[in-house]
Coordinates of C-alpha atoms in Angstrom, one line a residue:
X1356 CA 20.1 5.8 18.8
X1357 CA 20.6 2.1 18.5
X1358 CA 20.9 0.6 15.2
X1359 CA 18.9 -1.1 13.0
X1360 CA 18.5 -4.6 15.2
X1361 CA 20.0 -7.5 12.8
X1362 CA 17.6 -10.2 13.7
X1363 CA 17.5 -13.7 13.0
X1364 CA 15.0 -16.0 11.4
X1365 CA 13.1 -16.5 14.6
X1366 CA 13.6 -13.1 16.4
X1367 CA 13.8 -12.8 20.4
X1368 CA 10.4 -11.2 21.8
X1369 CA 10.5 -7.4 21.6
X1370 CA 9.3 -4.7 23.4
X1371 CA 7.2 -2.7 21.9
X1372 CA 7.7 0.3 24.6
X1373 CA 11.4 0.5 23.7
X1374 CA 11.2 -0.6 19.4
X1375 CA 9.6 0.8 16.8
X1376 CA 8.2 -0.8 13.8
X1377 CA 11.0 -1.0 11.9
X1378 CA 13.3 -2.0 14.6
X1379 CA 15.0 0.8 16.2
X1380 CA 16.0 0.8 20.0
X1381 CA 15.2 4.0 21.2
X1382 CA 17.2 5.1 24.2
X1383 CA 15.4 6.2 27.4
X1384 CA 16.3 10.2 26.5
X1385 CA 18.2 11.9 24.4
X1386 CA 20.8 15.1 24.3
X1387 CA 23.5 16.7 22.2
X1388 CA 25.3 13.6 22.4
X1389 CA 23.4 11.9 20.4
X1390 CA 22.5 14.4 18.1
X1391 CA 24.6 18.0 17.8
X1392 CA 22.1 20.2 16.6
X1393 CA 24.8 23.3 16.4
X1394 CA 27.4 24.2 14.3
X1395 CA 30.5 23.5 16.1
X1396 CA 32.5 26.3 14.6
X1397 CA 29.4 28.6 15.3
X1398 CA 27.5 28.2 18.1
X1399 CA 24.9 30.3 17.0
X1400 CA 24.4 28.4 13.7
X1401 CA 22.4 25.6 13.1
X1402 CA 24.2 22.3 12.0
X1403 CA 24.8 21.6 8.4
X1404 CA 23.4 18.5 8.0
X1405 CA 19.8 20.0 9.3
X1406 CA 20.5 23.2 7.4
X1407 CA 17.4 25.6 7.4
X1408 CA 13.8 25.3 5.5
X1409 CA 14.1 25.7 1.9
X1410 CA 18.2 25.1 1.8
X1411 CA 20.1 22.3 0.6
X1412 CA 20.1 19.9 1.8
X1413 CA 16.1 20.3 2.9
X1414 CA 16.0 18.7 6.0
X1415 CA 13.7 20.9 7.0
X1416 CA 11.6 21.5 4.1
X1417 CA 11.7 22.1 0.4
X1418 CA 10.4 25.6 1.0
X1419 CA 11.8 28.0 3.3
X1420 CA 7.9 29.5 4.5
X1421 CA 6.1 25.7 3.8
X1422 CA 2.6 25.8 5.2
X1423 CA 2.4 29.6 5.9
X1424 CA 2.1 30.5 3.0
X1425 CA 0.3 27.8 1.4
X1426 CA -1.3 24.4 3.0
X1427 CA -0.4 21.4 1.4
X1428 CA -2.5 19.9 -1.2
X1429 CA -5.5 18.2 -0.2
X1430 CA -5.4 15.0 -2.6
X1431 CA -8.1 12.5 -2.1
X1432 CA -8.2 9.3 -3.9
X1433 CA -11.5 8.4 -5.7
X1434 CA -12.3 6.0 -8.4
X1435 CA -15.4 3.7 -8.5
X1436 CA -18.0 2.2 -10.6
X1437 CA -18.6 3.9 -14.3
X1438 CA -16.8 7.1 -15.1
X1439 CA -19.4 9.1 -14.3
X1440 CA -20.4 7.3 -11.2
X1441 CA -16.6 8.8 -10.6
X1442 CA -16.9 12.3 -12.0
X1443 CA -20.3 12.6 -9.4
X1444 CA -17.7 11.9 -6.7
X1445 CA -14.9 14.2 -8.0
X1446 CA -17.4 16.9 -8.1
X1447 CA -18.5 16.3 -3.9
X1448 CA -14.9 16.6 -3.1
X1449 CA -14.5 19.8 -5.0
X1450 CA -17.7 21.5 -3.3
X1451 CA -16.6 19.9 -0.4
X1452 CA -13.3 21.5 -0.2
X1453 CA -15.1 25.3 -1.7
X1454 CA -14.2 28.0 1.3
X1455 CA -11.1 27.3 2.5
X1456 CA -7.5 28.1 1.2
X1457 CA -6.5 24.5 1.0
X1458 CA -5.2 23.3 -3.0
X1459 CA -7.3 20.8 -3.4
X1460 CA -6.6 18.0 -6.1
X1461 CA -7.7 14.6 -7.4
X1462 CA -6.3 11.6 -7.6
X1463 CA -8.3 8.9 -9.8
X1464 CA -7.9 5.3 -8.7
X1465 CA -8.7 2.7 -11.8
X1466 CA -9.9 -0.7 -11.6
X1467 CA -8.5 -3.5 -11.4
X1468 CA -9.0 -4.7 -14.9
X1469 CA -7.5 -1.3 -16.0
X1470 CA -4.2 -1.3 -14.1
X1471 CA -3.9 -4.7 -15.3
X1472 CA -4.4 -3.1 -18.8
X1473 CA -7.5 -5.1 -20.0
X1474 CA -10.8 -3.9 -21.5
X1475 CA -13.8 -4.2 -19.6
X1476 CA -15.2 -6.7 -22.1
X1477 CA -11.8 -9.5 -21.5
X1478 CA -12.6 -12.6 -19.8
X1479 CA -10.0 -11.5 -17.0
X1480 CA -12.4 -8.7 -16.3
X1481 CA -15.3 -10.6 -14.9
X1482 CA -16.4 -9.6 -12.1
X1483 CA -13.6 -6.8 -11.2
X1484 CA -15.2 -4.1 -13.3
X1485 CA -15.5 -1.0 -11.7
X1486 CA -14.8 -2.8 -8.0
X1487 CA -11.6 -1.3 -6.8
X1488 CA -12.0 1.9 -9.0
X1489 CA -13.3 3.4 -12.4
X1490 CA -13.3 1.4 -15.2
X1491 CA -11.9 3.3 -18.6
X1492 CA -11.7 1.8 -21.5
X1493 CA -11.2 4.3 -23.8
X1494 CA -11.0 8.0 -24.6
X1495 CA -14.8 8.4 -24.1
X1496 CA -14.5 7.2 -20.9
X1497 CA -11.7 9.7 -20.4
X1498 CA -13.9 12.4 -21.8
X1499 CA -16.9 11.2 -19.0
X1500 CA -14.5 10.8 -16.0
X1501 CA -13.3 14.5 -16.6
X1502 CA -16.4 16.0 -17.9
X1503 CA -16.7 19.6 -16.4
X1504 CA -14.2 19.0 -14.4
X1505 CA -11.7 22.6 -15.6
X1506 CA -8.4 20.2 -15.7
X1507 CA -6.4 22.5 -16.7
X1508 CA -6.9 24.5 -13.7
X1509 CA -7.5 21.7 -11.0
X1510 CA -4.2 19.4 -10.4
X1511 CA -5.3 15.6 -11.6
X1512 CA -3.5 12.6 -10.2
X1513 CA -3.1 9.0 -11.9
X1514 CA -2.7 6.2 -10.1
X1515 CA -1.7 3.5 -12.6
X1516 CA 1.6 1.8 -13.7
X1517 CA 1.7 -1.0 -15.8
X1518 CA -0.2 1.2 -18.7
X1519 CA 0.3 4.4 -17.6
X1520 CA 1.6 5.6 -20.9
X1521 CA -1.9 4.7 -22.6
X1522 CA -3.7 5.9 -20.0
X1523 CA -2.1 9.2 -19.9
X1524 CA -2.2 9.4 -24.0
X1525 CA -5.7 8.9 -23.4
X1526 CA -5.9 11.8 -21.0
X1527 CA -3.7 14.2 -23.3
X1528 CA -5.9 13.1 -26.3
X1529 CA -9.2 13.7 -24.4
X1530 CA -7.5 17.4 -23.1
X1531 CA -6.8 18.6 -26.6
X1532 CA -10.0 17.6 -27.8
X1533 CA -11.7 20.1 -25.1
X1534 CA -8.9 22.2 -26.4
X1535 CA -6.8 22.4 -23.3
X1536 CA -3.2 23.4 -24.3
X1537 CA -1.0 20.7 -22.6
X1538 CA 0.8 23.6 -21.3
X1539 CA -1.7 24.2 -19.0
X1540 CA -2.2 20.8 -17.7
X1541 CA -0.6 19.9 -14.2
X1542 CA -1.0 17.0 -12.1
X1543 CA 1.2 13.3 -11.5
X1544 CA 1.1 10.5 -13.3
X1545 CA 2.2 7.4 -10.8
X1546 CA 3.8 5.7 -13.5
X1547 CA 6.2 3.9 -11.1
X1548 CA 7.2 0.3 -12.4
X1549 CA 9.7 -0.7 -10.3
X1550 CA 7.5 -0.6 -6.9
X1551 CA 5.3 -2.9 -9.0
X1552 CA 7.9 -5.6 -9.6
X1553 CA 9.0 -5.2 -5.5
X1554 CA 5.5 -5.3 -4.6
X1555 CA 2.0 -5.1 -6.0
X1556 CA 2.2 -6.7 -8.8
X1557 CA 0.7 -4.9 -11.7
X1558 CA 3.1 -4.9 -14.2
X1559 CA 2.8 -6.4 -17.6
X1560 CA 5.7 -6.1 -19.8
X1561 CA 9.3 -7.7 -18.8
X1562 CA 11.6 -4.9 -16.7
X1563 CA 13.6 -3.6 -19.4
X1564 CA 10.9 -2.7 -21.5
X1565 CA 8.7 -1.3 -18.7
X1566 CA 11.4 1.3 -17.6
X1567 CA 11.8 1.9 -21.4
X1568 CA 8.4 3.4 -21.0
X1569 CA 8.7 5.6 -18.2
X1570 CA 11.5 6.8 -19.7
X1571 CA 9.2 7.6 -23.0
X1572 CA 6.8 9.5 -20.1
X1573 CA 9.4 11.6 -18.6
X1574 CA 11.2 12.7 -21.9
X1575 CA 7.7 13.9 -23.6
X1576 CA 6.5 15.8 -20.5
X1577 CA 9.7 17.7 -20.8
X1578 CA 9.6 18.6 -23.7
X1579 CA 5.7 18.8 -24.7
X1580 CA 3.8 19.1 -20.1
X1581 CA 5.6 21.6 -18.5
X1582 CA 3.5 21.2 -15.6
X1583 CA 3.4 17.6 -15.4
X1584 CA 4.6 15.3 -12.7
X1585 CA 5.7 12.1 -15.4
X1586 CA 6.3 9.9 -12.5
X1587 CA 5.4 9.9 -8.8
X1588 CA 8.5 7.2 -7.3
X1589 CA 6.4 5.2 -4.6
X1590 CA 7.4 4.1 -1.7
X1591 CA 3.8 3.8 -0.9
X1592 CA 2.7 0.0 -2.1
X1593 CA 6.0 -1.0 -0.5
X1594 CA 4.9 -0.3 2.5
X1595 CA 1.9 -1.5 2.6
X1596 CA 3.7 -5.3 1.2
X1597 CA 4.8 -5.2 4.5
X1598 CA 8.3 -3.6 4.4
X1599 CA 9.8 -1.3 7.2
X1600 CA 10.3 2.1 6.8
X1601 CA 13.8 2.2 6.4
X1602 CA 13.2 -0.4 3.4
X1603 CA 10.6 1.9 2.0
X1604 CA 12.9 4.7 2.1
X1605 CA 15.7 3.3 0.7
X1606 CA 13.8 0.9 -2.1
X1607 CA 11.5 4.4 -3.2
X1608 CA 14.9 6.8 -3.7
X1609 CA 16.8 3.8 -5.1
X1610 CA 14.3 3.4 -7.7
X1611 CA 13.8 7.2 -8.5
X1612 CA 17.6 7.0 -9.2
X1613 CA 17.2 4.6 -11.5
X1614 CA 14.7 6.4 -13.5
X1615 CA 17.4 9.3 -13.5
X1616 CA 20.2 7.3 -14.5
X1617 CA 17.9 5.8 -17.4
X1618 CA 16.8 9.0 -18.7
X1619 CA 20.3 10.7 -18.3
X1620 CA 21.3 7.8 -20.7
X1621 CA 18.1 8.2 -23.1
X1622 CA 20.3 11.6 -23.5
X1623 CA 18.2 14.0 -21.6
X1624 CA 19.8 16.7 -19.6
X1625 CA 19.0 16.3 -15.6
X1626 CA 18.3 19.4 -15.1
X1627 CA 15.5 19.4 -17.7
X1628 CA 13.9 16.3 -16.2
X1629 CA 14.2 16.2 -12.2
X1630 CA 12.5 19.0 -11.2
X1631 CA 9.3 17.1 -12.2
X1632 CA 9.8 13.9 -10.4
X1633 CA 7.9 13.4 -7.6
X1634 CA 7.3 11.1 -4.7
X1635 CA 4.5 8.9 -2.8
X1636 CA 5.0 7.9 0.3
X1637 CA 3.2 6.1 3.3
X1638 CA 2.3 7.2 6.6
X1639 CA 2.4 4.6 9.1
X1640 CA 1.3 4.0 12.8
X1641 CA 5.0 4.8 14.4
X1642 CA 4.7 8.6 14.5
X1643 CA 8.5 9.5 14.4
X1644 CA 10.0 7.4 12.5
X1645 CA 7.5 8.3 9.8
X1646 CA 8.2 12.3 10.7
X1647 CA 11.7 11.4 10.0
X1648 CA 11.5 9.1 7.4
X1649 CA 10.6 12.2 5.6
X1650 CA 13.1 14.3 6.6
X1651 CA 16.1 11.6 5.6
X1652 CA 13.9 11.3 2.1
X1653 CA 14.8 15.3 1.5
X1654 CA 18.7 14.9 2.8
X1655 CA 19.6 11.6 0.6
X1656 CA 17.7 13.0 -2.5
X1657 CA 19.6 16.3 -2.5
X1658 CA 22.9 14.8 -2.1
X1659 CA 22.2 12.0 -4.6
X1660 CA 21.3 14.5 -7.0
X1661 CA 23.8 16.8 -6.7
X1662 CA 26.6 14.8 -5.8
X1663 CA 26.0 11.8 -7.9
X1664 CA 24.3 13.5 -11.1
X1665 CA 25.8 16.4 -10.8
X1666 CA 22.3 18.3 -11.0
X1667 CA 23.0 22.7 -11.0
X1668 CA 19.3 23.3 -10.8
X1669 CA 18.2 23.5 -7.5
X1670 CA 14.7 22.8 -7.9
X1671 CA 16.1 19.4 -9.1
X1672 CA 17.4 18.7 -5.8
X1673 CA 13.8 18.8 -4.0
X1674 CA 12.4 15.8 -3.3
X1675 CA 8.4 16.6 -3.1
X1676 CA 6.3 14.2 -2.0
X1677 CA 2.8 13.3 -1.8
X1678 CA 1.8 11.3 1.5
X1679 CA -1.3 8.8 2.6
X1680 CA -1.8 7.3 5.0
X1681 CA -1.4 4.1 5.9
X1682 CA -4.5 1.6 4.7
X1683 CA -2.5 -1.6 5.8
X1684 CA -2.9 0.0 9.5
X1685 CA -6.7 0.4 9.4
X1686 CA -8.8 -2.4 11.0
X1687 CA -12.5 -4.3 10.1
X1688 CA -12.8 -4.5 13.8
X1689 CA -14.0 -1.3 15.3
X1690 CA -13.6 0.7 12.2
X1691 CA -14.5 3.9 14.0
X1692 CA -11.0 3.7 15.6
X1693 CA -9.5 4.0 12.1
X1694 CA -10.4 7.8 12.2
X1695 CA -8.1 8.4 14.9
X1696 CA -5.4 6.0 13.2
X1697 CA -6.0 8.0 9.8
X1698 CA -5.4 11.4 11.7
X1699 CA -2.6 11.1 13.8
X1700 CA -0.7 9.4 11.1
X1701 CA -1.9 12.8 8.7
X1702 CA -0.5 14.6 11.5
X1703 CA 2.9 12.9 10.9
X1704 CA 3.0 13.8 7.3
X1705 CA 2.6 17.1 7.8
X1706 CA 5.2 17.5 10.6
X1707 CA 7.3 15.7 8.4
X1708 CA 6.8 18.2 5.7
X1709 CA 4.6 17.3 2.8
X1710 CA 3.6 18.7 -0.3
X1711 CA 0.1 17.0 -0.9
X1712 CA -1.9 14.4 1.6
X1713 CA -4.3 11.9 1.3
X1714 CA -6.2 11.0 4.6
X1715 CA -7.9 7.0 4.1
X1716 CA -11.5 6.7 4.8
X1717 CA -12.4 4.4 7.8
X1718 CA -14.0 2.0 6.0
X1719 CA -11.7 1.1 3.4
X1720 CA -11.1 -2.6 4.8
X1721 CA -14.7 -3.3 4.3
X1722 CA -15.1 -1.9 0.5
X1723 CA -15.0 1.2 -1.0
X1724 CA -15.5 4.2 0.7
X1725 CA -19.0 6.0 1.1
X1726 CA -19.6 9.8 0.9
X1727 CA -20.1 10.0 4.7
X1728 CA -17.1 8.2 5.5
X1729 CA -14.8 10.3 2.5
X1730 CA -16.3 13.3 3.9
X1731 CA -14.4 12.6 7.5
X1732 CA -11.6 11.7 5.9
X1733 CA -11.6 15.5 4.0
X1734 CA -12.9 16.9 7.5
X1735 CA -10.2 15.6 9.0
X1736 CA -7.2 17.1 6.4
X1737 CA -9.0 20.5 7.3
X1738 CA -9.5 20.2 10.8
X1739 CA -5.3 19.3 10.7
X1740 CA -5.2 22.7 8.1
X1741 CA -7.3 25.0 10.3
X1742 CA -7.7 24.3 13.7
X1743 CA -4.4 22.4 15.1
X1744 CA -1.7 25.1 14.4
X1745 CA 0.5 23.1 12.9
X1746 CA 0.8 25.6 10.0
X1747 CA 2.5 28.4 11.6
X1748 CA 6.1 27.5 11.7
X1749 CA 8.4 25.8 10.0
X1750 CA 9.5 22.5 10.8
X1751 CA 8.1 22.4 14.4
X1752 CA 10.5 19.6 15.4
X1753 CA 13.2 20.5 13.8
X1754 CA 16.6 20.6 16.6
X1755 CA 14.3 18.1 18.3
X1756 CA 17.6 15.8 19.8
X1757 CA 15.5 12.5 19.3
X1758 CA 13.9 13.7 15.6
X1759 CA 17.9 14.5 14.5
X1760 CA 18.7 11.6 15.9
X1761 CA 16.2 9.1 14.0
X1762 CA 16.8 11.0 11.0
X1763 CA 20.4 10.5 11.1
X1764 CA 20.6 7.0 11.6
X1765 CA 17.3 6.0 9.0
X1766 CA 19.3 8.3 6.4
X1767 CA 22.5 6.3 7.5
X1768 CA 20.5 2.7 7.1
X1769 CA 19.2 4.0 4.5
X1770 CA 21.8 4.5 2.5
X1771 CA 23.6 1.2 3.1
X1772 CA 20.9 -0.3 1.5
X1773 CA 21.0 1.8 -1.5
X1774 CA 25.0 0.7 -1.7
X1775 CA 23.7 -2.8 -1.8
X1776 CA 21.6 -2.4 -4.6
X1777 CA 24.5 0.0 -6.5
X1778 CA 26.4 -3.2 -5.5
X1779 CA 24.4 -5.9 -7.3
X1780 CA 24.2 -3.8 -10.5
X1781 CA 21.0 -2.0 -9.6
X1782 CA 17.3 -1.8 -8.9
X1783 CA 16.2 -3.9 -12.3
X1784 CA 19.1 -6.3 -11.5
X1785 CA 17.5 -7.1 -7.7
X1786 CA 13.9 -7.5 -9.6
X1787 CA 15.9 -10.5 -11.7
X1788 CA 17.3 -11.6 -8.3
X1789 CA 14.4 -11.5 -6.2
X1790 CA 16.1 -8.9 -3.8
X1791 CA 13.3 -6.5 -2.7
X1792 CA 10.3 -9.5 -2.9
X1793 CA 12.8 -11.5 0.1
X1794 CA 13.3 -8.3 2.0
X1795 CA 9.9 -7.0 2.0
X1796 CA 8.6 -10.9 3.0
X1797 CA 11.1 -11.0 5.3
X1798 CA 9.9 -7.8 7.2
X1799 CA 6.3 -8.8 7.1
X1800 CA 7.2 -11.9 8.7
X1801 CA 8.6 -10.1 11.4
X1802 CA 5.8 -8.0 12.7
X1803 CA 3.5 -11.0 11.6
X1804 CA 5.1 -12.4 14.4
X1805 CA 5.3 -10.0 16.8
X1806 CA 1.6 -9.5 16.0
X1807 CA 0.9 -13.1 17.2
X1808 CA 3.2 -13.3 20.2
X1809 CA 1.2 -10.3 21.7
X1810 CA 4.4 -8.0 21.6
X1811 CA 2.6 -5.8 19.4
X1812 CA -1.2 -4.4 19.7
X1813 CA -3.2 -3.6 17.6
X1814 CA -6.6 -2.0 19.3
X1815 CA -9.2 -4.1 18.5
X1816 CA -7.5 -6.9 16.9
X1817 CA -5.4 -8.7 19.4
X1818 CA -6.3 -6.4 22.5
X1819 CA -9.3 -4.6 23.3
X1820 CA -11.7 -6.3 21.6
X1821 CA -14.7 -5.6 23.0
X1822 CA -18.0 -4.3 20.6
X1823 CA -16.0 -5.8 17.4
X1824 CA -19.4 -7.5 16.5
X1825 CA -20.9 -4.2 16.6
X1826 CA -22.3 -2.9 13.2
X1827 CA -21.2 0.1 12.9
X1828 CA -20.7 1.7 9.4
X1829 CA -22.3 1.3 5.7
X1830 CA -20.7 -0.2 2.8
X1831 CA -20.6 0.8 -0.2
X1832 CA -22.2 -1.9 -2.7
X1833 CA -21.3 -1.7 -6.4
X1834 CA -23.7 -3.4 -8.5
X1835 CA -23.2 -6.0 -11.1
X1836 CA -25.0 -3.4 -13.6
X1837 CA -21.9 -1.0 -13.6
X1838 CA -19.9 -4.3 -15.4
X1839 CA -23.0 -4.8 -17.9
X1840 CA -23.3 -0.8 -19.0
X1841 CA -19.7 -0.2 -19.1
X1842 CA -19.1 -3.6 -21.6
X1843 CA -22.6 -1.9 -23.9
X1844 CA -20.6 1.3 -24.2
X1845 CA -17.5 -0.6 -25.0
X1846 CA -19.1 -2.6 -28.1
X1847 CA -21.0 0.4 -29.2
X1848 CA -17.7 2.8 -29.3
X1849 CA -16.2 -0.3 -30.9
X1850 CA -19.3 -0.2 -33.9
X1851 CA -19.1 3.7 -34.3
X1852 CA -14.8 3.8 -35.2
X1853 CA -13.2 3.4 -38.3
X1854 CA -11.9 0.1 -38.3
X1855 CA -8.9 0.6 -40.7
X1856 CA -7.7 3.7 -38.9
X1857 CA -7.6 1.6 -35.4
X1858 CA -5.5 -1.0 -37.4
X1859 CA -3.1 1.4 -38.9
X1860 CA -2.4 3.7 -35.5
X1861 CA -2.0 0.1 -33.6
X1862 CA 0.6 -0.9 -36.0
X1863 CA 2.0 2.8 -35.3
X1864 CA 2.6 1.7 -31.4
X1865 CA 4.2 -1.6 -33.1
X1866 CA 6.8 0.5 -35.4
X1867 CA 7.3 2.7 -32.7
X1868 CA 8.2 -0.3 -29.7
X1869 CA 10.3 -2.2 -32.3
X1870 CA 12.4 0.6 -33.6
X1871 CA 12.9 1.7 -30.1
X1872 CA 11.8 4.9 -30.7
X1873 CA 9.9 6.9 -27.7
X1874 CA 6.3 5.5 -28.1
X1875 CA 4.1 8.5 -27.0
X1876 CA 3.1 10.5 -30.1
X1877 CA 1.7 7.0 -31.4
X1878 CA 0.0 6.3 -28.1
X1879 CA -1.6 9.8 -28.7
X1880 CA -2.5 8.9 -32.3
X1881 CA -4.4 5.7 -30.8
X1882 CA -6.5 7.1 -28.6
X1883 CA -7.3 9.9 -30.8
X1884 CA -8.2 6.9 -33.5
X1885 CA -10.4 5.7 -30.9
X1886 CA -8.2 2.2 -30.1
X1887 CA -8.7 1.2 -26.7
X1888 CA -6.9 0.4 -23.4
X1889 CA -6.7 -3.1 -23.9
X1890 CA -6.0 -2.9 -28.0
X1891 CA -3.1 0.0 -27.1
X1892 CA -1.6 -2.6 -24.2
X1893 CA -1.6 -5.2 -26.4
X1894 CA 0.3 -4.0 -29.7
X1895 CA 3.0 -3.4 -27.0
X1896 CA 2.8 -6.9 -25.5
X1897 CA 3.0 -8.2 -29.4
X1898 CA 6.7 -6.2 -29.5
X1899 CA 7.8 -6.3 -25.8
X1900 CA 6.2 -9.7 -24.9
X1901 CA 4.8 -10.3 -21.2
X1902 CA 6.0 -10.9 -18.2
X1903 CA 4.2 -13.5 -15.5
X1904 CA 7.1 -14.2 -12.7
X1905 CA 9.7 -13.2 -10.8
X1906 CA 12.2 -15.8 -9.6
X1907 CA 11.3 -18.2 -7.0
X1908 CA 13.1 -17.9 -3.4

């Protein structure tokens, strides 16, 4: 296996039948040579580095029978319109998934006006409400998005970063009120900052104060959520900024260390915390590497956290991840061939081993997705599940020369990169610096340039165009009505509250933020006060202050 190709500004053509995405030469064949699969004290062991399915170091899976004895989790993403617009949707995917022995989830995607942290009724808001997922505003909204929905017994995923704390106060407020015990409750709150500042762009607060807050997440789920998932380290949104996987590997475990190493200084024990971190990672067109990338994920977590944290509990050494695949890959042209994009790059994330999946609907780069079009997405998770076979052992490409190879030398790359970051004083450090923004820019560049010399194809984009006027699927329209109802139910919950209460509970988040102290209990009070998002996000920004740009390179 070559390495990593160092390449300059204005890079020499490649060739796609010999590089992958991320730049790899892959050699013509491969054999021991290249990658000893055996022990070589024990022929009739398997090497340590690759070790065995559920066994440090997890190359081959963080459980030793994986999908035999249970199918990943089938996780779709959802979130449009009103909350009950969304809840309607929840509920298809549920009956759609009733039959079968799949663990099926959901994972709520917000609008933009609520990652961003803003009521509905904000100037900013106009015209994004409800657009790119479910607006909430407030607990009420909470109550509507969830409403006969058993969350205690049906995993719930989050994905929201810049306010995740209120958001999931909102959520905790809204179980106890259906009296839920918060024991009980299990699911992942994305709550990832750091990808945010590397790549899309939803934070609010400076650096600092934003990992103060994830830090706040992860110390009250372990001692008040058992069950909960406090932060889901993404490696996701980086990709789809355009990095390579290598960069996404190294960036998301870099930035889950950080977390660690923040929360080991807040006081907390590691034990007591890691087994409840989770990851998020994409699945890409370049089948192996992504198989792989998975594979060096499990290897450099379990080291890192046993070697540099000195975790004891194993379970804190298992890196489980959610995958989905890859929406940058999918195409407007011919968006029928997305299906078969979306599935073989499913396939990858299985094979690579896993824990949850979410399969992208074809029409995502045209708006959201329709029920026909989410149904094939679900159809095409179960079809994987039930009919392919992929299920029924262990790590199928595990001793594969050319899998051990690629795995070797990503985990190898990938850790260099992680030393550079150690190097320049760590992952909030390179935000300051600009670090991850240049690299990621740099990357997109790249294949932005192979795209338009012709030395990558893309079907239907810059080869095989033909029918790419066809029509060929709906879209989903969202009507301006959803913004106009949801700002009438904002000034009526609004009219109904006690005003004084909402004044002293903000003031609560204030006291809390400024003393430093860990700001969830009065996040809880807020929502249970009735503030809302944008009152909640605000008494922070009146402590913490906001943050509008990186340094310019």
């Amino acid at each position: 296996m070559s390495t990593l190709q160092n390449q300059p500004t204005t890079p020499p053509p490649v060739d796609p039948e010999t590089v992958t995405l991320s730049g790899y030469e892959v050699d013509e064949c491969y054999g021991p040579a290249e990658a000893p699969t055996l022990d070589p004290t024990d022929s009739g062991a398997t090497h340590d580095r690759i070790g065995e399915p559920g066994v440090f170091p997890y190359t081959r899976g963080v459980h030793k029978t994986m999908y035999r004895s249970r199918l990943w989790t089938m996780r779709q993403f959802a979130g449009f319109g009103s909350a009950d617009d969304t809840n309607k949707r929840f509920k298809y995917l549920l009956e759609n998934a009733k039959g079968t022995k799949a663990n099926t989830g959901l994972s709520t995607a917000f609008d933009l006006p609520t990652l961003m942290g803003r009521d509905s009724d904000d100037p900013l808001s106009a015209g994004e409400v409800g657009r790119c997922g479910v607006a909430i505003d407030t607990i009420d909204d909470m109550h509507r998005l969830y409403a006969d929905i058993p969350v205690d017994q049906v995993t719930v995923s989050q994905t929201i970063n810049g306010p995740a704390a209120v958001i999931w106060a909102m959520y905790l407020a809204m179980a106890r009120e259906r009296g839920m015990s918060w024991t009980h409750l299990g699911g992942t709150l994305q709550n990832d900052i750091l990808k945010e500042f590397h790549a899309q762009n939803e934070f609010i607060y400076p650096p600092e104060a934003s990992v103060k807050l994830v830090i706040d997440t992860i110390e009250f789920a372990t001692q008040q959520c058992p069950r909960w998932n406090s932060v889901s380290v993404s490696g996701y949104h980086i990709r789809e900024a355009g990095s390579t996987a290598t960069q996404e590997l190294a960036f998301t475990l870099r930035d889950g260390m950080e977390y660690v190493e923040m929360a080991v200084r807040r006081g907390l024990d590691v034990d007591a915390f890691a087994p409840r971190l989770s990851f998020f990672f994409n699945s890409h067109n370049e089948f192996f590497e992504e198989i792989c990338k998975l594979r060096a994920a499990r290897r450099i977590w379990a080291t890192a956290m046993r070697d540099r944290y000195g975790a004891k509990n194993d379970r804190s050494l298992l890196m489980r991840t959610h995958v989905q695949t890859a929406g940058c890959s999918l195409t407007e042209q011919q968006p029928l061939n997305n299906v078969i994009r979306v599935a073989y790059q499913a396939m990858a994330g299985v094979l690579g081993g896993c824990q949850s999946l979410h399969t992208d609907s074809m029409d995502e780069t045209l708006g959201l997705p329709t029920e026909d079009a989410v149904r094939v997405a679900l159809r095409t998770q179960q079809i994987l599940a039930h009919e392919s076979g992929v299920h029924r052992t262990v790590d199928p490409l595990g001793g594969s020369w050319y899998v051990e190879a690629l795995t070797d030398q990503m985990e190898a790359d990938a850790n260099a990169i992680i030393g550079e970051i150690d190097d320049m004083g760590g992952v909030v450090e390179g935000v300051h610096k600009g670090y991850f923004r240049r690299a990621i820019a740099e990357a997109s560049y790249r294949f932005g340039q192979e795209m338009e010399a012709g030395d990558r194809i893309t079907v239907g984009v810059n080869a095989y165009t033909d029918g790419n006027e066809d029509h060929q699927v709906e879209i989903l329209q969202i009507p301006h009505s959803v913004e106009t109802d949801q700002c009438d139910r904002l000034a009526s919950f609004r009219a109904k509250r006690d005003a004084g209460a909402v004044e002293r509970s903000l003031e609560a988040i204030r006291t809390a933020a400024r003393d430093d102290e860990n700001t969830m209990p009065a996040l809880i009070a807020a929502a249970d006060a009735r503030c809302t998002l944008g009152e909640m996000v605000q008494a922070l920004a009146d402590v913490y202050g906001r943050y509008t740009s990186g340094p310019e390179w």
